[in-house]
Short mmCIF file of C-alpha atoms in Angstrom, two decimals:
data_model
loop_
_atom_site.label_atom_id
_atom_site.label_comp_id
_atom_site.label_asym_id
_atom_site.label_seq_id
_atom_site.Cartn_x
_atom_site.Cartn_y
_atom_site.Cartn_z
CA MET A 1031 -10.40 1.32 15.25
CA ASP A 1032 -8.06 1.82 18.62
CA ARG A 1033 -11.43 1.28 21.43
CA SER A 1034 -15.57 2.94 21.10
CA THR A 1035 -17.89 4.24 24.47
CA ARG A 1036 -21.39 4.98 24.44
CA GLU A 1037 -20.58 8.30 22.46
CA LYS A 1038 -17.34 7.82 20.98
CA THR A 1039 -14.46 5.49 18.89
CA TYR A 1040 -11.15 6.54 19.22
CA TRP A 1041 -9.38 5.55 16.63
CA ARG A 1042 -5.31 5.54 16.12
CA CYS A 1043 -3.44 5.56 12.88
CA ILE A 1044 -2.55 2.11 10.87
CA ASN A 1045 1.15 2.76 11.65
CA TYR A 1046 1.07 3.07 15.94
CA HIS A 1047 3.27 -0.36 15.96
CA SER A 1048 5.80 0.12 13.53
CA HIS A 1049 5.95 4.11 13.37
CA ASN A 1050 4.81 4.68 16.99
CA CYS A 1051 2.82 7.18 15.65
CA HIS A 1052 0.09 8.57 17.98
CA SER A 1053 -2.18 10.93 16.13
CA ARG A 1054 -5.81 10.13 17.17
CA PRO A 1055 -8.62 11.39 15.68
CA HIS A 1056 -12.53 10.09 17.20
CA THR A 1057 -15.40 10.13 16.10
CA CYS A 1058 -19.43 10.06 17.13
CA ILE A 1059 -21.19 6.55 17.29
CA ILE A 1060 -24.33 7.80 16.38
CA THR A 1061 -23.56 10.29 13.60
CA ASN A 1062 -20.00 9.06 12.42
CA ASN A 1063 -19.26 12.63 12.83
CA VAL A 1064 -15.45 13.76 13.40
CA ILE A 1065 -15.58 15.15 17.46
CA LYS A 1066 -11.51 15.49 17.40
CA SER A 1067 -9.65 16.26 14.37
CA PRO A 1068 -6.68 14.22 14.47
CA THR A 1069 -3.28 15.70 15.54
CA GLU A 1070 -0.31 15.93 13.63
CA HIS A 1071 1.13 12.39 12.61
CA THR A 1072 4.62 11.88 14.92
CA GLY A 1073 5.61 8.59 12.57
CA LYS A 1074 8.79 8.98 10.49
CA PHE A 1075 7.20 8.29 6.24
CA SER A 1076 8.90 8.93 3.29
CA GLY A 1077 7.26 9.77 0.05
CA THR A 1078 10.13 6.41 -1.28
CA THR A 1079 7.57 4.30 0.83
CA LEU A 1080 3.77 5.78 -1.34
CA THR A 1081 5.49 5.11 -4.35
CA LEU A 1082 6.24 1.29 -3.78
CA ARG A 1083 2.97 0.85 -2.91
CA LYS A 1084 1.81 2.41 -6.04
CA PHE A 1085 4.23 -0.17 -8.27
CA ASP A 1086 2.69 -2.81 -6.18
CA LYS A 1087 -0.99 -2.08 -7.70
CA GLN A 1088 0.95 -1.35 -10.82
CA ILE A 1089 2.46 -5.05 -10.90
CA ILE A 1090 -0.65 -6.73 -9.97
CA SER A 1091 -3.42 -5.07 -11.52
CA PRO A 1092 -5.20 -7.22 -13.91
CA ALA A 1093 -4.09 -5.13 -16.83
CA PRO A 1094 -0.38 -6.47 -17.00
CA LEU A 1095 -1.46 -9.80 -16.50
CA ASN A 1096 -4.15 -9.79 -19.84
CA THR A 1097 -0.66 -8.89 -21.68
CA GLN A 1098 1.28 -11.61 -24.02
CA GLU A 1099 3.99 -9.16 -22.75
CA THR A 1100 6.82 -10.78 -21.29
CA PRO A 1101 7.49 -10.42 -17.56
CA TYR A 1102 10.14 -8.21 -18.06
CA ILE A 1103 8.73 -5.58 -20.01
CA ILE A 1104 5.89 -5.04 -17.88
CA ILE A 1105 8.07 -4.79 -15.45
CA MET A 1106 10.39 -1.99 -16.89
CA TYR A 1107 6.70 -0.33 -17.96
CA CYS A 1108 6.49 0.02 -14.04
CA TYR A 1109 9.92 0.87 -13.40
CA LYS A 1110 9.40 4.56 -14.99
CA GLY A 1111 9.15 7.94 -12.87
CA LEU A 1112 11.02 5.47 -10.21
CA SER A 1113 13.33 7.34 -8.05
CA ASP A 1114 16.30 6.22 -7.76
CA PRO A 1115 15.81 5.03 -3.60
CA ALA A 1116 12.73 3.91 -4.27
CA LEU A 1117 14.38 1.59 -7.01
CA ALA A 1118 16.96 0.87 -4.63
CA ARG A 1119 14.39 -0.50 -1.77
CA LEU A 1120 12.49 -2.75 -4.85
CA PRO A 1121 13.72 -6.32 -4.75
CA THR A 1122 15.89 -7.88 -7.36
CA CYS A 1123 14.32 -8.39 -10.52
CA GLU A 1124 14.23 -12.10 -10.83
CA ASN A 1125 12.21 -12.26 -7.77
CA ILE A 1126 9.54 -9.58 -9.39
CA LYS A 1127 9.22 -11.37 -12.83
CA ARG A 1128 8.28 -14.55 -10.34
CA ARG A 1129 6.13 -12.71 -8.54
CA ILE A 1130 4.10 -11.35 -12.24
CA ARG A 1131 5.07 -15.63 -13.53
CA LYS A 1132 2.58 -16.44 -9.93
CA LEU A 1133 0.31 -13.99 -10.11
CA CYS A 1134 -0.62 -14.99 -14.51
CA GLN A 1135 -0.08 -18.65 -13.48
CA ASN A 1136 -3.11 -18.51 -10.73
CA LYS A 1137 -5.64 -15.78 -13.19
CA ASP A 1138 -5.37 -19.27 -15.42
CA ILE A 1139 -6.42 -21.39 -12.88
CA ALA A 1140 -8.88 -19.29 -11.33
CA GLN A 1141 -10.46 -19.54 -15.21
#
């Protein structure tokens, strides 16, 4: 939410600062209906960013953390279907393995 008046709530894009996107929908405070639809996003987005978010969700989801597989096998499973630009933007394999190990340790401590 960007700001609010007695009648409307003004929303702004979550990438307002990082991508200078000026897309802003307006909603009614009482009914929560959209008064003004958002304009076209002016920020520059790439499909690679969405792919990397999906990769992160696969890594931190509970299913890989509940298996007895090694972090390397989990990473290879998550690498399937990634494009070359997405692979280039990923952290190194060692960093991802360390992240998986820490997530597994934190899961074991919580139980």
